[in-house]
mmCIF file of C-alpha atoms and ligand atoms in Angstrom:
data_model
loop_
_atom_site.group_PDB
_atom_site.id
_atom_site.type_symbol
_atom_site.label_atom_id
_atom_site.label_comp_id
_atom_site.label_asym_id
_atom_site.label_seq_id
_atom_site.Cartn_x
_atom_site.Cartn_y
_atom_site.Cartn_z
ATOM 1 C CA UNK A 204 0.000 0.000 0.000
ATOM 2 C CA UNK A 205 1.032 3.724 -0.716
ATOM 3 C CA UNK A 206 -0.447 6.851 0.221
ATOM 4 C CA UNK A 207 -1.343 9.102 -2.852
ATOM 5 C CA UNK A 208 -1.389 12.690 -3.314
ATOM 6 C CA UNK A 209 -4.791 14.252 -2.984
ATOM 7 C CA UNK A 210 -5.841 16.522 -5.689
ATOM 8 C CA UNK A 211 -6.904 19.825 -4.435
ATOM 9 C CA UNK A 212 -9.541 22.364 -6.212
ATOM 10 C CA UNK A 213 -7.986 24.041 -9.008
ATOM 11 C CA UNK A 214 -6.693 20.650 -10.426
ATOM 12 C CA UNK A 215 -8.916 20.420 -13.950
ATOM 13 C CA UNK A 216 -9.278 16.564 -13.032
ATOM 14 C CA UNK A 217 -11.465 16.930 -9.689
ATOM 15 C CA UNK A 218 -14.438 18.451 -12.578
ATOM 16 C CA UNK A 219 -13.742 15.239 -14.949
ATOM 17 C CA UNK A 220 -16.728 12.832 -14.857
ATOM 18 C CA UNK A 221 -15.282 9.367 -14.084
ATOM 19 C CA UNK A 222 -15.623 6.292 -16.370
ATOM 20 C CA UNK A 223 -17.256 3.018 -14.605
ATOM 21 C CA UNK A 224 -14.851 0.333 -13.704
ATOM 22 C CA UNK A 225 -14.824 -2.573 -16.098
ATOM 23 C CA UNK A 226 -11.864 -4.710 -14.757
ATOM 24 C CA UNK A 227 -12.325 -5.872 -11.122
ATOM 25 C CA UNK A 228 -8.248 -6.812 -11.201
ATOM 26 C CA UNK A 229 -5.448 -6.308 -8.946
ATOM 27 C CA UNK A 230 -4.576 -2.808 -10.611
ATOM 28 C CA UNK A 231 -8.348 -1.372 -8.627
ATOM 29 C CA UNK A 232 -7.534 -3.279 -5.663
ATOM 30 C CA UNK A 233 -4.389 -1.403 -5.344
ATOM 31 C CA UNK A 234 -5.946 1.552 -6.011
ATOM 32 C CA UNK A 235 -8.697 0.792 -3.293
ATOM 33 C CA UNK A 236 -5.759 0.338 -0.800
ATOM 34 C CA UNK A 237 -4.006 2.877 -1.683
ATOM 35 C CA UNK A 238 -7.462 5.208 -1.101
ATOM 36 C CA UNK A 239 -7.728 3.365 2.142
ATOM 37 C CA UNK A 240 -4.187 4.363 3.824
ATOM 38 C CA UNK A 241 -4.919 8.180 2.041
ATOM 39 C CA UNK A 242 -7.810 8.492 4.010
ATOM 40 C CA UNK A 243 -7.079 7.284 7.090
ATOM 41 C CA UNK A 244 -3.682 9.289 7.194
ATOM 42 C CA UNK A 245 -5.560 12.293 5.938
ATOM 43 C CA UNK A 246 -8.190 11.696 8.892
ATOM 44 C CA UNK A 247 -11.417 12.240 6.337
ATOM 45 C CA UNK A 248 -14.406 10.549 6.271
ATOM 46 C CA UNK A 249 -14.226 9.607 2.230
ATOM 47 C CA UNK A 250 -12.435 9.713 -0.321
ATOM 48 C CA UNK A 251 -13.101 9.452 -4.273
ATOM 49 C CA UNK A 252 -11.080 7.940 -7.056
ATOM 50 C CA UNK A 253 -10.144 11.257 -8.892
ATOM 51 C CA UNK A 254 -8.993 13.046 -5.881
ATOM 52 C CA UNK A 255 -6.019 10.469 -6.069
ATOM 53 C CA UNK A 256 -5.826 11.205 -9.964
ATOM 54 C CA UNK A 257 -7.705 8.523 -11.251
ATOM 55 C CA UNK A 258 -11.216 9.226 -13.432
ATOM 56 C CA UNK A 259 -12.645 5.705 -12.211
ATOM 57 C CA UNK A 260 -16.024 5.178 -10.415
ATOM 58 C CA UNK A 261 -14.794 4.075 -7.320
ATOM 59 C CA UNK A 262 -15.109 5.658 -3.524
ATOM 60 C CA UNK A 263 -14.292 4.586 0.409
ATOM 61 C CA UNK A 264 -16.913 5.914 2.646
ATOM 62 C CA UNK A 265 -16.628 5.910 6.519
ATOM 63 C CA UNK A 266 -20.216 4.026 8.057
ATOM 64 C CA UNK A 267 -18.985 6.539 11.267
ATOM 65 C CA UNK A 268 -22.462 5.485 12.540
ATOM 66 C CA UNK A 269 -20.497 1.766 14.085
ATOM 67 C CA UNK A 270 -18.625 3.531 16.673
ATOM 68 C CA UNK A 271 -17.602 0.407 18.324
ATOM 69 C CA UNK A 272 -15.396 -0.496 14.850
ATOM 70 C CA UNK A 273 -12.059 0.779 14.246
ATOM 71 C CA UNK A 274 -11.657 3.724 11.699
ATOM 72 C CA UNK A 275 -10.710 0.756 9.368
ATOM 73 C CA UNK A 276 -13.355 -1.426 9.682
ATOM 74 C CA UNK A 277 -15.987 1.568 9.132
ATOM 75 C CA UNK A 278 -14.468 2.091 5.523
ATOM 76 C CA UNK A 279 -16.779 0.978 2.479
ATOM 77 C CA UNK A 280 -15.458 0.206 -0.671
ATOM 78 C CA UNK A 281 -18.171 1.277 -3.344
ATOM 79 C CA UNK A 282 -17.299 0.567 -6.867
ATOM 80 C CA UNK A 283 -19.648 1.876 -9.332
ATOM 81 C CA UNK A 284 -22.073 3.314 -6.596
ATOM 82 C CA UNK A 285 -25.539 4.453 -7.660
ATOM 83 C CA UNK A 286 -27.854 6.249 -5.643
ATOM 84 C CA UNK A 287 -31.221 4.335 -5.604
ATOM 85 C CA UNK A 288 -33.359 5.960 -3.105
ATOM 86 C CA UNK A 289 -33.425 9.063 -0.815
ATOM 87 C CA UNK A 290 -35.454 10.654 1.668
ATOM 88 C CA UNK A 291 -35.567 13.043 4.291
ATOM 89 C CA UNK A 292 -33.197 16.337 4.618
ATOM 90 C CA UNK A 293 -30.344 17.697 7.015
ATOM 91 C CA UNK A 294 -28.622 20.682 6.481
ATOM 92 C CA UNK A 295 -25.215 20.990 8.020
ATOM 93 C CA UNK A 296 -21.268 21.627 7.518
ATOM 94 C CA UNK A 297 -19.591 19.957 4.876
ATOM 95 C CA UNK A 298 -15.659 19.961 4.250
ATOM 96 C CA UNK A 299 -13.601 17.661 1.585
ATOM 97 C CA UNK A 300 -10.121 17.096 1.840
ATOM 98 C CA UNK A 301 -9.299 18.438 -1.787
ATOM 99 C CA UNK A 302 -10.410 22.253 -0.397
ATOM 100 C CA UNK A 303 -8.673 22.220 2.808
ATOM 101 C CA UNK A 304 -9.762 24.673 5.772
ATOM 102 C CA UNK A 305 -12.996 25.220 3.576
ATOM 103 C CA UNK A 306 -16.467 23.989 5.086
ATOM 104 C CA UNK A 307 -19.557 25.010 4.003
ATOM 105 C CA UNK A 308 -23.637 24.629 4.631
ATOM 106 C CA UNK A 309 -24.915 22.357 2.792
ATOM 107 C CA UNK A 310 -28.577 20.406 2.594
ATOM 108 C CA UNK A 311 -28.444 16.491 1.706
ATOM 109 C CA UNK A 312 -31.014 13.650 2.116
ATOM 110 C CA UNK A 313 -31.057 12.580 5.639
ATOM 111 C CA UNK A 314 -31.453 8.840 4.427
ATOM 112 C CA UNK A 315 -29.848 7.062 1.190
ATOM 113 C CA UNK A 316 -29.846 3.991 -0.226
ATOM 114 C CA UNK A 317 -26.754 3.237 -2.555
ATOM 115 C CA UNK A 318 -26.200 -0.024 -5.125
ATOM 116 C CA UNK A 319 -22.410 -0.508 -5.668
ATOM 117 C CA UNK A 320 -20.376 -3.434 -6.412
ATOM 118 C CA UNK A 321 -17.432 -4.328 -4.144
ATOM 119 C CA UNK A 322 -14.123 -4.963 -5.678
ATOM 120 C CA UNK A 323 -14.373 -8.180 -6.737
ATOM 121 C CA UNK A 324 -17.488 -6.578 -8.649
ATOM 122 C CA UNK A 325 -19.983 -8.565 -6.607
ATOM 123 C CA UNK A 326 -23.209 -6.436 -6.035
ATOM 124 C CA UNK A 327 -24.255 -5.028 -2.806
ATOM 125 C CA UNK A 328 -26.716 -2.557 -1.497
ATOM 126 C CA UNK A 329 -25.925 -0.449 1.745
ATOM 127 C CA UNK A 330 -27.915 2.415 3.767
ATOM 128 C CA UNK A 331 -26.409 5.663 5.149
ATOM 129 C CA UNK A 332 -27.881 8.171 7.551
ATOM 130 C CA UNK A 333 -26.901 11.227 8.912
ATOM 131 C CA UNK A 334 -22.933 11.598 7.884
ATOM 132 C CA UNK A 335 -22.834 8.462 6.221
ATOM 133 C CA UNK A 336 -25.593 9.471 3.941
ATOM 134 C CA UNK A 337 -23.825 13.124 3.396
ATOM 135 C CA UNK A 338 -20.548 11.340 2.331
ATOM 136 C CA UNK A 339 -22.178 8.967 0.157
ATOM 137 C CA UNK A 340 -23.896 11.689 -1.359
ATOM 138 C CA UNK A 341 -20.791 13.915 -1.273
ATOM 139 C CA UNK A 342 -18.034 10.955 -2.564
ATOM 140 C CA UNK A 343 -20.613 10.115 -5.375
ATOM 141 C CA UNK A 344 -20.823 13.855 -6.796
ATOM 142 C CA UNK A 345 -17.185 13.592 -7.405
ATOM 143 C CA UNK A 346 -17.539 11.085 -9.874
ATOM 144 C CA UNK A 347 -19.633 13.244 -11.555
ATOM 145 C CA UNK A 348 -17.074 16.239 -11.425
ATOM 146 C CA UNK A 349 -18.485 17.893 -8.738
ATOM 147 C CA UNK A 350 -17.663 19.742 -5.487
ATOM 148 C CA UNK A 351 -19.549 21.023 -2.152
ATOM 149 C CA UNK A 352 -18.536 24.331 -3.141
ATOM 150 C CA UNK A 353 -21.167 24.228 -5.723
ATOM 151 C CA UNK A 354 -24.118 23.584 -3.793
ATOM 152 C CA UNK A 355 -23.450 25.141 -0.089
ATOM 153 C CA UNK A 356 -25.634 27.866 0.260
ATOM 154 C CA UNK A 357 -22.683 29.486 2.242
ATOM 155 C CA UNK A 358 -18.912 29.224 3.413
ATOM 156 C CA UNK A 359 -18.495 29.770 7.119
ATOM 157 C CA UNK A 360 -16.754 32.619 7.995
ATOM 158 C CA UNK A 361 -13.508 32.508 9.867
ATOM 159 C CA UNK A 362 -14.949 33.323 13.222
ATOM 160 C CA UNK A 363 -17.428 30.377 12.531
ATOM 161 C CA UNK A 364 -14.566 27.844 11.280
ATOM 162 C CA UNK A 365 -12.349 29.186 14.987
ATOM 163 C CA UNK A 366 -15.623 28.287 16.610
ATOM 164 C CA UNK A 367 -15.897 25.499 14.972
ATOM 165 C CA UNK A 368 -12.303 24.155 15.887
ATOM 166 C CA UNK A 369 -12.795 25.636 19.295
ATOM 167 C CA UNK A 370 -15.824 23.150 19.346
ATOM 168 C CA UNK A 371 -13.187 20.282 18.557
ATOM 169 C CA UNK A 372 -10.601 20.612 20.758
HETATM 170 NI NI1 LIG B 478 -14.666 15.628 -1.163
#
């Protein structure tokens, strides 16, 4: 395994739409590991394929929900996710690690349901509320060229973000 550089905005490839993944081989698995020890190092919550440079449909999403699992075992490999159903709303701060030190507000559903293969390219279907649902919703819309910037209806200022970090320490 080898950590990878994470793109950050201004890089032309984080507004690429990725292709779908075709070959289930040892080439994604790498690349799957390789997004693994990125994120944890990074301390994120998810991470998509083309903020490591590659215009695949593949993502790791933290289920943060299991607290009693290790950072590890909350990751979820989703190749080719899809989302398939949606409901309810939360509006709340959003970050990504390819805009550091920038968080915004930003509505999602409060409840998804996403279809995704795993990397042997076995199908699977998995539910995400609260965070998990944001980052599924968030990690997906990379794939599609897109960033939170886009859709927050506003940037916290810096006295929100010392707040904020305040809040955290
Ligand atoms: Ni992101």
């Amino acid at each position: 395994m080898a950590m990878r550089n994470i793109r950050e905005e201004g890089d032309s490839i984080l507004l690429k739409r990725s292709r779908p993944v075709t070959d289930f081989n040892r080439r994604l698995h790498t690349l799957l590991d390789d997004m693994r020890e990125t994120l944890l190092a990074a301390d994120g919550v998810g991470l998509a394929a083309p903020q490591v440079g590659v215009l695949r449909r593949a993502v790791i999403v933290m289920d943060t929900n299991k607290e009693d699992l290790t950072p590890a075992e909350q990751i979820i490999e989703l190749v080719n996710p899809e989302i398939v159903s949606s409901d309810g709303e939360q509006t709340g701060q959003e970050g990504c690690l390819s805009v550091p030190g920038v968080y915004g507000i930003v509505t999602r559903p409060e409840h998804v349901t996403v279809k995704a293969q795993d990397r042997y390219g076995k199908e699977f279907t998995v539910e995400g509320t609260g965070l998990t649902a944001r980052c599924f919703c968030h990690e997906i819309d990379h794939l599609d060229g897109h960033l939170f910037t886009e859709i927050a209806e506003r940037i916290l200022t810096p006295e929100e973000l010392d707040e904020m970090n305040g809040e955290r320490e």
